[in-house]
Short mmCIF file of C-alpha atoms in Angstrom, two decimals:
data_model
loop_
_atom_site.label_atom_id
_atom_site.label_comp_id
_atom_site.label_asym_id
_atom_site.label_seq_id
_atom_site.Cartn_x
_atom_site.Cartn_y
_atom_site.Cartn_z
CA MET A 9 43.69 11.46 27.61
CA LEU A 10 44.29 12.96 31.04
CA GLU A 11 41.24 13.96 33.02
CA TRP A 12 40.31 15.07 36.53
CA ARG A 13 37.26 16.51 38.19
CA ASP A 14 37.36 18.90 41.12
CA ARG A 15 35.60 21.89 42.54
CA GLY A 16 37.27 25.24 42.94
CA PHE A 17 36.87 28.96 42.62
CA VAL A 18 37.91 31.31 39.85
CA LEU A 19 41.07 33.35 40.37
CA ALA A 20 41.41 35.01 36.99
CA VAL A 21 39.90 35.00 33.54
CA ARG A 22 41.66 36.12 30.39
CA ARG A 23 39.99 36.31 27.01
CA HIS A 24 41.42 33.84 24.53
CA GLY A 25 40.57 34.37 20.87
CA GLU A 26 37.06 35.44 20.07
CA ASN A 27 34.96 33.14 22.21
CA ALA A 28 37.21 31.22 24.54
CA ALA A 29 38.79 32.22 27.85
CA ILE A 30 41.79 31.02 29.80
CA VAL A 31 40.54 30.48 33.31
CA GLU A 32 42.64 30.05 36.43
CA LEU A 33 40.95 28.01 39.14
CA PHE A 34 42.05 27.31 42.69
CA THR A 35 41.08 23.77 43.59
CA PRO A 36 41.86 21.75 46.73
CA ALA A 37 43.51 18.81 44.98
CA HIS A 38 45.12 20.50 41.97
CA GLY A 39 45.99 23.93 43.35
CA ARG A 40 46.10 26.87 40.99
CA HIS A 41 45.32 25.34 37.64
CA ALA A 42 44.68 27.01 34.29
CA GLY A 43 42.71 25.71 31.35
CA VAL A 44 40.85 26.90 28.30
CA VAL A 45 37.08 27.22 28.56
CA ARG A 46 35.55 27.08 25.10
CA GLY A 47 32.84 29.69 24.80
CA GLY A 48 34.20 31.28 28.00
CA SER A 49 33.63 34.79 26.63
CA SER A 50 30.06 33.99 25.62
CA ARG A 51 26.99 35.60 27.10
CA ARG A 52 26.10 32.31 28.79
CA LEU A 53 29.42 31.63 30.47
CA ARG A 54 30.67 35.14 31.26
CA PRO A 55 28.49 35.58 34.37
CA ILE A 56 29.68 32.21 35.66
CA LEU A 57 33.37 32.91 35.09
CA GLN A 58 33.80 35.76 37.53
CA PRO A 59 36.61 35.89 40.12
CA GLY A 60 35.53 34.15 43.32
CA ALA A 61 32.74 32.13 41.67
CA GLU A 62 32.71 28.49 42.72
CA LEU A 63 32.63 25.91 39.94
CA GLU A 64 32.62 22.18 39.39
CA ALA A 65 35.32 21.71 36.77
CA THR A 66 36.48 18.86 34.59
CA TRP A 67 39.93 19.29 33.09
CA ARG A 68 41.03 17.30 30.06
CA ALA A 69 44.29 17.34 28.12
CA ARG A 70 46.18 14.95 25.87
CA LEU A 71 49.51 15.54 27.64
CA ASP A 72 50.23 16.82 31.14
CA GLU A 73 52.27 19.74 29.81
CA HIS A 74 49.33 20.99 27.76
CA ILE A 75 47.19 23.77 29.17
CA GLY A 76 44.12 21.57 28.61
CA ALA A 77 40.46 22.48 28.55
CA PHE A 78 37.94 22.93 31.34
CA THR A 79 34.27 22.20 31.17
CA VAL A 80 32.58 24.01 34.03
CA GLU A 81 29.32 23.93 35.93
CA PRO A 82 28.43 26.79 38.27
CA LEU A 83 28.07 25.93 41.95
CA ARG A 84 27.93 29.33 43.61
CA SER A 85 28.17 32.89 42.43
CA ARG A 86 29.61 35.66 44.60
CA ALA A 87 27.67 38.37 42.82
CA ASP A 88 26.19 39.49 46.15
CA LEU A 89 29.61 40.95 47.05
CA MET A 90 29.58 43.32 44.09
CA GLU A 91 27.47 45.90 45.90
CA ASP A 92 29.79 46.10 48.91
CA ARG A 93 32.92 47.99 47.88
CA ARG A 94 35.05 46.75 50.78
CA ALA A 95 34.06 43.12 50.33
CA LEU A 96 34.60 43.40 46.58
CA ALA A 97 38.04 44.93 47.14
CA ALA A 98 38.88 42.05 49.50
CA LEU A 99 37.65 39.50 46.96
CA ASN A 100 39.93 41.10 44.36
CA ALA A 101 42.86 41.12 46.79
CA VAL A 102 42.37 37.43 47.68
CA THR A 103 42.04 36.19 44.11
CA SER A 104 44.86 38.31 42.73
CA LEU A 105 47.24 37.46 45.61
CA LEU A 106 46.56 33.74 45.15
CA SER A 107 47.09 34.06 41.42
CA PHE A 108 50.30 36.01 42.08
CA CYS A 109 51.80 33.82 44.80
CA LEU A 110 50.95 30.22 44.08
CA PRO A 111 52.90 28.00 41.76
CA GLU A 112 50.76 26.27 39.14
CA ARG A 113 49.44 22.78 39.76
CA GLU A 114 50.68 22.48 43.34
CA PRO A 115 47.94 21.50 45.78
CA HIS A 116 47.42 23.67 48.86
CA PRO A 117 44.28 22.14 50.40
CA ALA A 118 44.56 24.01 53.72
CA LEU A 119 45.00 27.36 51.97
CA HIS A 120 42.11 26.51 49.67
CA ALA A 121 39.86 25.78 52.64
CA ARG A 122 40.87 29.02 54.38
CA SER A 123 40.42 31.05 51.21
CA GLU A 124 36.98 29.61 50.62
CA ALA A 125 35.99 30.30 54.23
CA LEU A 126 37.24 33.88 53.88
CA LEU A 127 35.26 34.44 50.68
CA ASP A 128 32.19 33.13 52.50
CA ALA A 129 32.90 35.46 55.42
CA LEU A 130 33.02 38.51 53.12
CA ALA A 131 29.23 38.45 52.91
CA ALA A 132 29.07 39.31 56.66
CA PRO A 133 30.33 42.64 58.06
CA ASP A 134 33.20 41.52 60.33
CA TRP A 135 35.78 39.90 58.09
CA LEU A 136 38.82 42.13 58.58
CA VAL A 137 40.57 39.95 61.16
CA ALA A 138 39.79 36.88 59.05
CA TYR A 139 41.42 38.63 56.09
CA LEU A 140 44.54 39.45 58.14
CA ARG A 141 44.80 35.88 59.35
CA TRP A 142 44.39 34.68 55.79
CA GLU A 143 47.37 36.81 54.68
CA LEU A 144 49.41 35.32 57.56
CA HIS A 145 48.40 31.86 56.39
CA LEU A 146 49.32 32.74 52.80
CA LEU A 147 52.80 33.76 53.96
CA ASP A 148 53.03 30.52 55.90
CA GLU A 149 52.00 28.34 52.96
CA THR A 150 54.43 30.04 50.62
CA GLY A 151 57.36 29.51 52.99
CA PHE A 152 57.56 32.97 54.57
CA GLY A 153 55.55 32.31 57.72
CA LEU A 154 55.92 34.50 60.79
CA ASP A 155 56.61 33.01 64.21
CA LEU A 156 54.24 34.74 66.60
CA THR A 157 54.38 32.09 69.32
CA ARG A 158 57.26 33.34 71.47
CA CYS A 159 59.67 36.23 71.86
CA ALA A 160 62.78 35.96 69.69
CA VAL A 161 64.84 37.71 72.42
CA THR A 162 63.59 36.41 75.77
CA GLY A 163 61.83 33.20 74.65
CA GLY A 164 58.78 34.21 76.67
CA ARG A 165 55.20 33.90 75.47
CA GLU A 166 53.82 36.94 77.33
CA ASP A 167 53.38 40.54 76.22
CA LEU A 168 54.30 39.98 72.57
CA ALA A 169 54.00 43.41 70.98
CA TYR A 170 56.33 43.57 67.97
CA VAL A 171 57.63 41.57 65.02
CA SER A 172 61.17 41.75 63.73
CA PRO A 173 61.04 43.00 60.11
CA ARG A 174 64.07 40.84 59.34
CA SER A 175 63.32 37.49 60.94
CA GLY A 176 59.52 37.62 61.09
CA ARG A 177 59.63 36.52 64.75
CA ALA A 178 57.61 38.06 67.54
CA VAL A 179 59.34 40.25 70.13
CA SER A 180 57.95 41.08 73.57
CA ARG A 181 57.89 44.62 74.99
CA GLU A 182 60.67 43.64 77.39
CA GLY A 183 62.76 42.09 74.59
CA ALA A 184 62.27 45.07 72.29
CA ALA A 185 63.48 47.65 74.82
CA GLU A 186 65.14 50.58 72.99
CA TRP A 187 64.80 48.80 69.61
CA ALA A 188 61.02 49.07 69.63
CA ASP A 189 60.91 51.85 67.02
CA ARG A 190 62.74 49.61 64.54
CA LEU A 191 60.21 46.80 64.91
CA LEU A 192 56.79 46.32 63.37
CA PRO A 193 53.88 46.58 65.82
CA LEU A 194 52.09 43.28 66.35
CA PRO A 195 48.35 43.93 66.76
CA PRO A 196 46.85 41.85 69.60
CA CYS A 197 44.03 40.69 67.29
CA LEU A 198 46.58 38.53 65.45
CA LEU A 199 47.26 36.76 68.73
CA GLY A 200 43.54 36.18 69.21
CA GLN A 201 43.31 38.82 71.96
CA GLY A 202 40.04 40.69 71.93
CA PRO A 203 38.17 42.44 69.13
CA ALA A 204 40.26 44.39 66.62
CA THR A 205 40.22 48.15 66.48
CA GLU A 206 40.67 49.95 63.16
CA ALA A 207 44.20 50.96 64.17
CA GLU A 208 45.01 47.30 64.84
CA ILE A 209 43.71 46.29 61.42
CA ALA A 210 45.88 48.97 59.82
CA ALA A 211 48.91 47.78 61.80
CA GLY A 212 48.16 44.19 60.81
CA LEU A 213 47.98 45.09 57.13
CA ARG A 214 51.29 46.97 57.42
CA LEU A 215 52.81 43.90 59.07
CA THR A 216 51.66 41.34 56.50
CA GLY A 217 52.22 43.85 53.68
CA HIS A 218 55.85 44.25 54.76
CA PHE A 219 56.54 40.53 54.43
CA LEU A 220 54.54 40.15 51.23
CA GLN A 221 56.51 43.03 49.76
CA THR A 222 60.00 42.30 51.04
CA ARG A 223 60.03 38.51 51.23
CA LEU A 224 57.43 36.94 49.00
CA ALA A 225 57.45 39.29 45.99
CA PRO A 226 61.27 39.29 45.56
CA ALA A 227 61.24 35.49 45.66
CA LEU A 228 58.84 35.51 42.74
CA GLY A 229 61.13 37.53 40.51
CA GLU A 230 60.77 41.09 41.79
CA ARG A 231 57.26 41.43 40.43
CA PRO A 232 55.24 44.08 42.25
CA LEU A 233 52.37 42.92 44.45
CA PRO A 234 49.00 43.01 42.71
CA PRO A 235 47.52 46.53 42.86
CA ALA A 236 44.26 44.99 44.14
CA ARG A 237 45.83 44.61 47.61
CA ASP A 238 46.98 48.24 47.64
CA ARG A 239 43.48 49.30 46.64
CA LEU A 240 42.00 47.31 49.53
CA VAL A 241 44.43 48.89 52.01
CA ALA A 242 43.69 52.38 50.61
CA LEU A 243 39.94 51.78 50.78
CA LEU A 244 40.10 50.60 54.39
CA ALA A 245 42.22 53.61 55.35
CA GLN A 246 39.82 56.00 53.61
CA ARG A 247 36.79 54.61 55.44
CA ARG A 248 38.30 54.99 58.87
CA MET B 26 51.20 32.26 -7.94
CA GLY B 27 50.61 35.40 -10.00
CA GLU B 28 50.79 38.91 -8.62
CA ALA B 29 46.98 39.32 -8.74
CA THR B 30 46.39 36.06 -6.85
CA ARG B 31 48.94 37.09 -4.23
CA GLU B 32 47.06 40.33 -3.63
CA ILE B 33 43.76 38.50 -3.23
CA GLU B 34 45.43 36.05 -0.83
CA ARG B 35 46.78 39.02 1.12
CA LEU B 36 43.26 40.49 1.31
CA ILE B 37 41.90 37.16 2.58
CA GLU B 38 44.67 37.03 5.17
CA LEU B 39 43.82 40.54 6.41
CA MET B 40 40.08 39.89 6.45
CA ALA B 41 40.62 36.66 8.40
CA ARG B 42 42.06 38.71 11.27
CA LEU B 43 38.80 40.61 11.75
CA PRO B 44 36.54 39.66 14.66
CA GLY B 45 33.91 37.13 13.66
CA LEU B 46 35.84 35.99 10.59
CA GLY B 47 38.18 33.07 10.13
CA PRO B 48 40.14 31.96 7.06
CA ARG B 49 37.14 30.22 5.48
CA SER B 50 34.63 33.00 6.05
CA ALA B 51 37.22 35.59 4.96
CA ARG B 52 37.72 33.65 1.74
CA ARG B 53 33.96 33.58 1.17
CA ALA B 54 33.65 37.31 1.86
CA VAL B 55 36.54 38.21 -0.45
CA LEU B 56 35.16 36.03 -3.21
CA HIS B 57 31.81 37.79 -2.84
CA LEU B 58 33.46 41.21 -2.93
CA VAL B 59 35.57 40.36 -5.96
CA LYS B 60 32.55 39.08 -7.84
CA LYS B 61 30.66 42.32 -7.08
CA ARG B 62 33.64 44.61 -7.20
CA ALA B 63 31.88 47.51 -8.89
CA VAL B 64 28.97 47.73 -6.47
CA GLN B 65 30.56 46.49 -3.25
CA LEU B 66 34.35 46.21 -3.33
CA ALA B 67 35.13 49.66 -4.76
CA PRO B 68 32.74 51.60 -2.45
CA LEU B 69 33.94 49.55 0.51
CA ALA B 70 37.58 50.27 -0.30
CA GLU B 71 36.79 53.95 -0.73
CA ALA B 72 34.87 54.12 2.56
CA MET B 73 37.65 52.30 4.40
CA GLN B 74 40.26 54.62 2.99
CA LYS B 75 38.29 57.66 4.09
CA VAL B 76 37.75 56.30 7.60
CA ALA B 77 41.43 55.32 7.85
CA ALA B 78 42.39 58.87 6.97
CA THR B 79 39.94 60.65 9.25
CA ALA B 80 38.97 58.38 12.20
CA ARG B 81 40.22 59.59 15.56
CA GLU B 82 39.34 59.58 19.22
CA CYS B 83 37.30 62.48 20.54
CA VAL B 84 39.66 64.51 22.72
CA ARG B 85 36.93 65.03 25.29
CA CYS B 86 35.08 61.75 25.72
CA GLY B 87 37.13 59.08 23.92
CA ASN B 88 34.36 58.25 21.43
CA ILE B 89 35.43 57.53 17.88
CA GLY B 90 34.62 60.13 15.27
CA THR B 91 36.22 61.97 12.41
CA THR B 92 36.71 65.34 14.06
CA GLU B 93 38.51 66.56 17.14
CA LEU B 94 35.21 66.62 19.07
CA CYS B 95 32.74 63.84 18.31
CA ASP B 96 29.18 64.70 17.24
CA ILE B 97 27.85 64.10 20.74
CA CYS B 98 30.35 66.39 22.46
CA ALA B 99 29.91 69.04 19.77
CA ASP B 100 26.11 69.07 20.15
CA PRO B 101 25.10 71.77 22.69
CA ALA B 102 21.76 70.02 23.22
CA ARG B 103 23.63 67.11 24.84
CA ALA B 104 25.06 69.33 27.57
CA THR B 105 22.43 68.19 30.05
CA GLY B 106 24.78 68.04 33.02
CA GLU B 107 24.83 64.23 32.84
CA ILE B 108 27.80 62.10 31.86
CA CYS B 109 27.44 58.40 31.24
CA VAL B 110 30.67 56.49 31.90
CA VAL B 111 31.15 53.41 29.71
CA GLU B 112 33.96 50.89 29.37
CA ASP B 113 34.29 50.89 25.62
CA VAL B 114 33.11 52.66 22.46
CA ALA B 115 30.96 49.59 21.72
CA ASP B 116 29.05 50.29 24.97
CA LEU B 117 28.57 53.92 23.95
CA TRP B 118 27.14 52.77 20.63
CA ALA B 119 24.82 50.36 22.47
CA MET B 120 23.53 53.21 24.66
CA GLU B 121 23.01 55.38 21.59
CA ARG B 122 21.14 52.58 19.81
CA ALA B 123 18.75 52.43 22.75
CA GLY B 124 18.17 56.18 22.29
CA VAL B 125 17.23 56.74 25.92
CA PHE B 126 20.14 58.83 27.12
CA ARG B 127 20.47 62.43 25.93
CA GLY B 128 23.59 63.52 27.85
CA ARG B 129 27.26 63.05 27.07
CA TYR B 130 29.62 60.13 27.57
CA HIS B 131 33.02 59.29 28.91
CA VAL B 132 34.76 56.22 27.48
CA LEU B 133 37.25 54.64 29.89
CA GLY B 134 38.83 52.27 27.39
CA GLY B 135 38.85 49.41 29.93
CA VAL B 136 38.23 48.67 33.59
CA LEU B 137 40.53 48.32 36.58
CA SER B 138 42.26 45.00 36.20
CA ALA B 139 45.25 43.50 37.94
CA LEU B 140 45.74 41.03 35.10
CA ASP B 141 45.92 43.63 32.35
CA ALA B 142 47.81 46.15 34.50
CA MET B 143 44.99 48.68 34.08
CA GLY B 144 45.17 51.30 36.81
CA PRO B 145 43.33 54.60 37.37
CA ASP B 146 45.80 56.54 35.21
CA GLU B 147 45.50 54.16 32.27
CA LEU B 148 41.72 54.63 32.40
CA GLY B 149 41.96 58.42 32.19
CA LEU B 150 40.11 58.92 35.46
CA PRO B 151 41.85 62.24 36.20
CA ARG B 152 40.41 63.48 32.87
CA LEU B 153 36.92 62.43 33.97
CA ALA B 154 37.31 64.33 37.24
CA GLN B 155 38.45 67.37 35.29
CA ARG B 156 35.36 67.19 33.05
CA ILE B 157 33.06 67.21 36.07
CA ASP B 158 34.36 70.66 37.00
CA GLU B 159 34.71 72.07 33.50
CA GLU B 160 31.30 71.03 32.17
CA GLY B 161 29.21 71.68 35.26
CA VAL B 162 28.21 68.03 35.53
CA THR B 163 25.59 67.24 38.15
CA GLU B 164 25.17 63.49 37.61
CA VAL B 165 27.60 60.78 36.56
CA ILE B 166 25.92 57.55 35.47
CA LEU B 167 28.19 54.54 35.70
CA ALA B 168 27.15 52.18 32.91
CA LEU B 169 29.83 49.58 33.54
CA GLY B 170 29.57 45.81 33.25
CA ALA B 171 28.06 43.78 36.09
CA THR B 172 31.37 41.98 36.44
CA VAL B 173 33.86 41.95 39.32
CA ASP B 174 36.20 44.27 37.39
CA GLY B 175 33.36 46.51 36.19
CA GLN B 176 31.90 46.96 39.66
CA THR B 177 35.35 47.45 41.23
CA THR B 178 35.87 50.28 38.76
CA ALA B 179 32.41 51.68 39.52
CA HIS B 180 33.13 51.80 43.26
CA TYR B 181 36.52 53.39 42.59
CA ILE B 182 34.99 56.14 40.43
CA ALA B 183 32.19 56.72 42.95
CA ASP B 184 34.82 57.27 45.66
CA LEU B 185 36.87 59.51 43.38
CA LEU B 186 33.90 61.75 42.55
CA GLU B 187 32.40 61.82 46.02
CA GLY B 188 31.10 65.29 46.78
CA ARG B 189 31.69 66.59 43.24
CA ALA B 190 28.61 65.18 41.48
CA SER B 191 25.81 62.76 42.13
CA VAL B 192 26.98 59.27 41.07
CA THR B 193 24.45 56.66 39.98
CA THR B 194 24.76 53.25 38.42
CA LEU B 195 22.60 51.22 36.07
CA GLY B 196 20.10 48.87 37.67
CA GLN B 197 20.74 45.15 37.52
CA GLY B 198 18.13 42.46 37.13
CA VAL B 199 15.85 40.60 34.78
CA PRO B 200 16.44 41.61 31.14
CA VAL B 201 13.52 42.44 28.87
CA GLY B 202 12.24 39.13 27.50
CA GLY B 203 14.16 37.22 30.15
CA GLU B 204 12.75 34.24 32.01
CA LEU B 205 13.81 33.45 35.56
CA ASP B 206 14.48 29.82 34.75
CA PHE B 207 17.33 30.82 32.42
CA LEU B 208 18.93 33.46 34.64
CA ASP B 209 22.09 32.89 36.65
CA ASP B 210 21.97 33.07 40.47
CA GLY B 211 23.76 36.42 40.59
CA THR B 212 21.23 38.13 38.34
CA ILE B 213 18.28 36.70 40.26
CA GLY B 214 19.86 37.87 43.53
CA ALA B 215 20.51 41.37 42.14
CA ALA B 216 16.97 41.58 40.77
CA LEU B 217 15.49 40.56 44.10
CA ARG B 218 17.57 43.11 46.00
CA ALA B 219 16.50 45.83 43.55
CA ARG B 220 12.78 44.93 43.70
CA ARG B 221 10.27 47.77 43.70
CA ALA B 222 6.62 48.27 44.51
CA VAL B 223 4.16 47.91 41.62
#
């Protein structure tokens, strides 16, 4: 019998039969891992098995290729986010993007730590830059990271203002010259420069969205990005 | 196996697919029905046949009835200017059992979900918006589950209907007969945030 114990948070829950549920967890040591939770659709377990909720899980299976079964203990609920539409939309975007992007059973401890920190940050008002940085980190972890350290044209580290939509490398104002309108604006908040304005957040989401859409999604078999991210972007635009 | 036995086996197989029944319980139920075929099996078969022939979704609210408009939509006394939005017909029936709401309903047939590819169009939200205007609705009560998907849908509908009707949602907290010791953290938190003066 194979068995491990880890803590993680819920990415997705799908009903399985009458009482059980197939739950996808994101754990530091086992990555995105699915398993059956017996009684997972019951009145007792349903409140615990909500996306974002943190659990202590024990996974058991007879063979490694089996889906296996989880027994879970609640550690922390994120029910407090349900009243805040923006935070809830971000929670949905984070969990559905992780479920969409990550291969099963591949550990990503750094991404797990960042994701958990972001979910914690959603309870406070200023999480937008943290969300943008998290999307950058997600691209990085999945092999489509952007290089925002120096200009792809001049090699300089000053006045970086654009990103090439092809290479994902930063371009300075000087390097961009007459090509600036073909490049994606790089909001200064992604370089750690000052507080982010709403326009910068929008530009940042367009930037990360471009690479999620044109690089990551095609590599995963041309599946469309989860609508939860689009809903977050639409909600943020509407509130401006 | 004789023809008659095959038919009974087929009935067991069909019954076993019903929620709450498995092969063993279906077998027990069929045996019971066959033993009391005159008083239970025949009326049951007749009732099922009638429902199969007449059951349909209400064109207005999505409730299940036997006519184009369900009894609730057809009743002029229920035109109170309030619409209660529920996820499923089972939720509508639960509200009706409680007997505390006298307005009309709107059944979404699901909630926004990335996993199940349920978007605003699949939920018939444009139809809900249309009803607000057509029926002179003043209040929309969102009676959706206190789940991440349920509340995401509630926020989405509230945004969609902003300025067209007052949008309210059910309170969340300690259930009747509930004891704090047995409640999950989320419910206790919601109850505390929704506390009121006594």
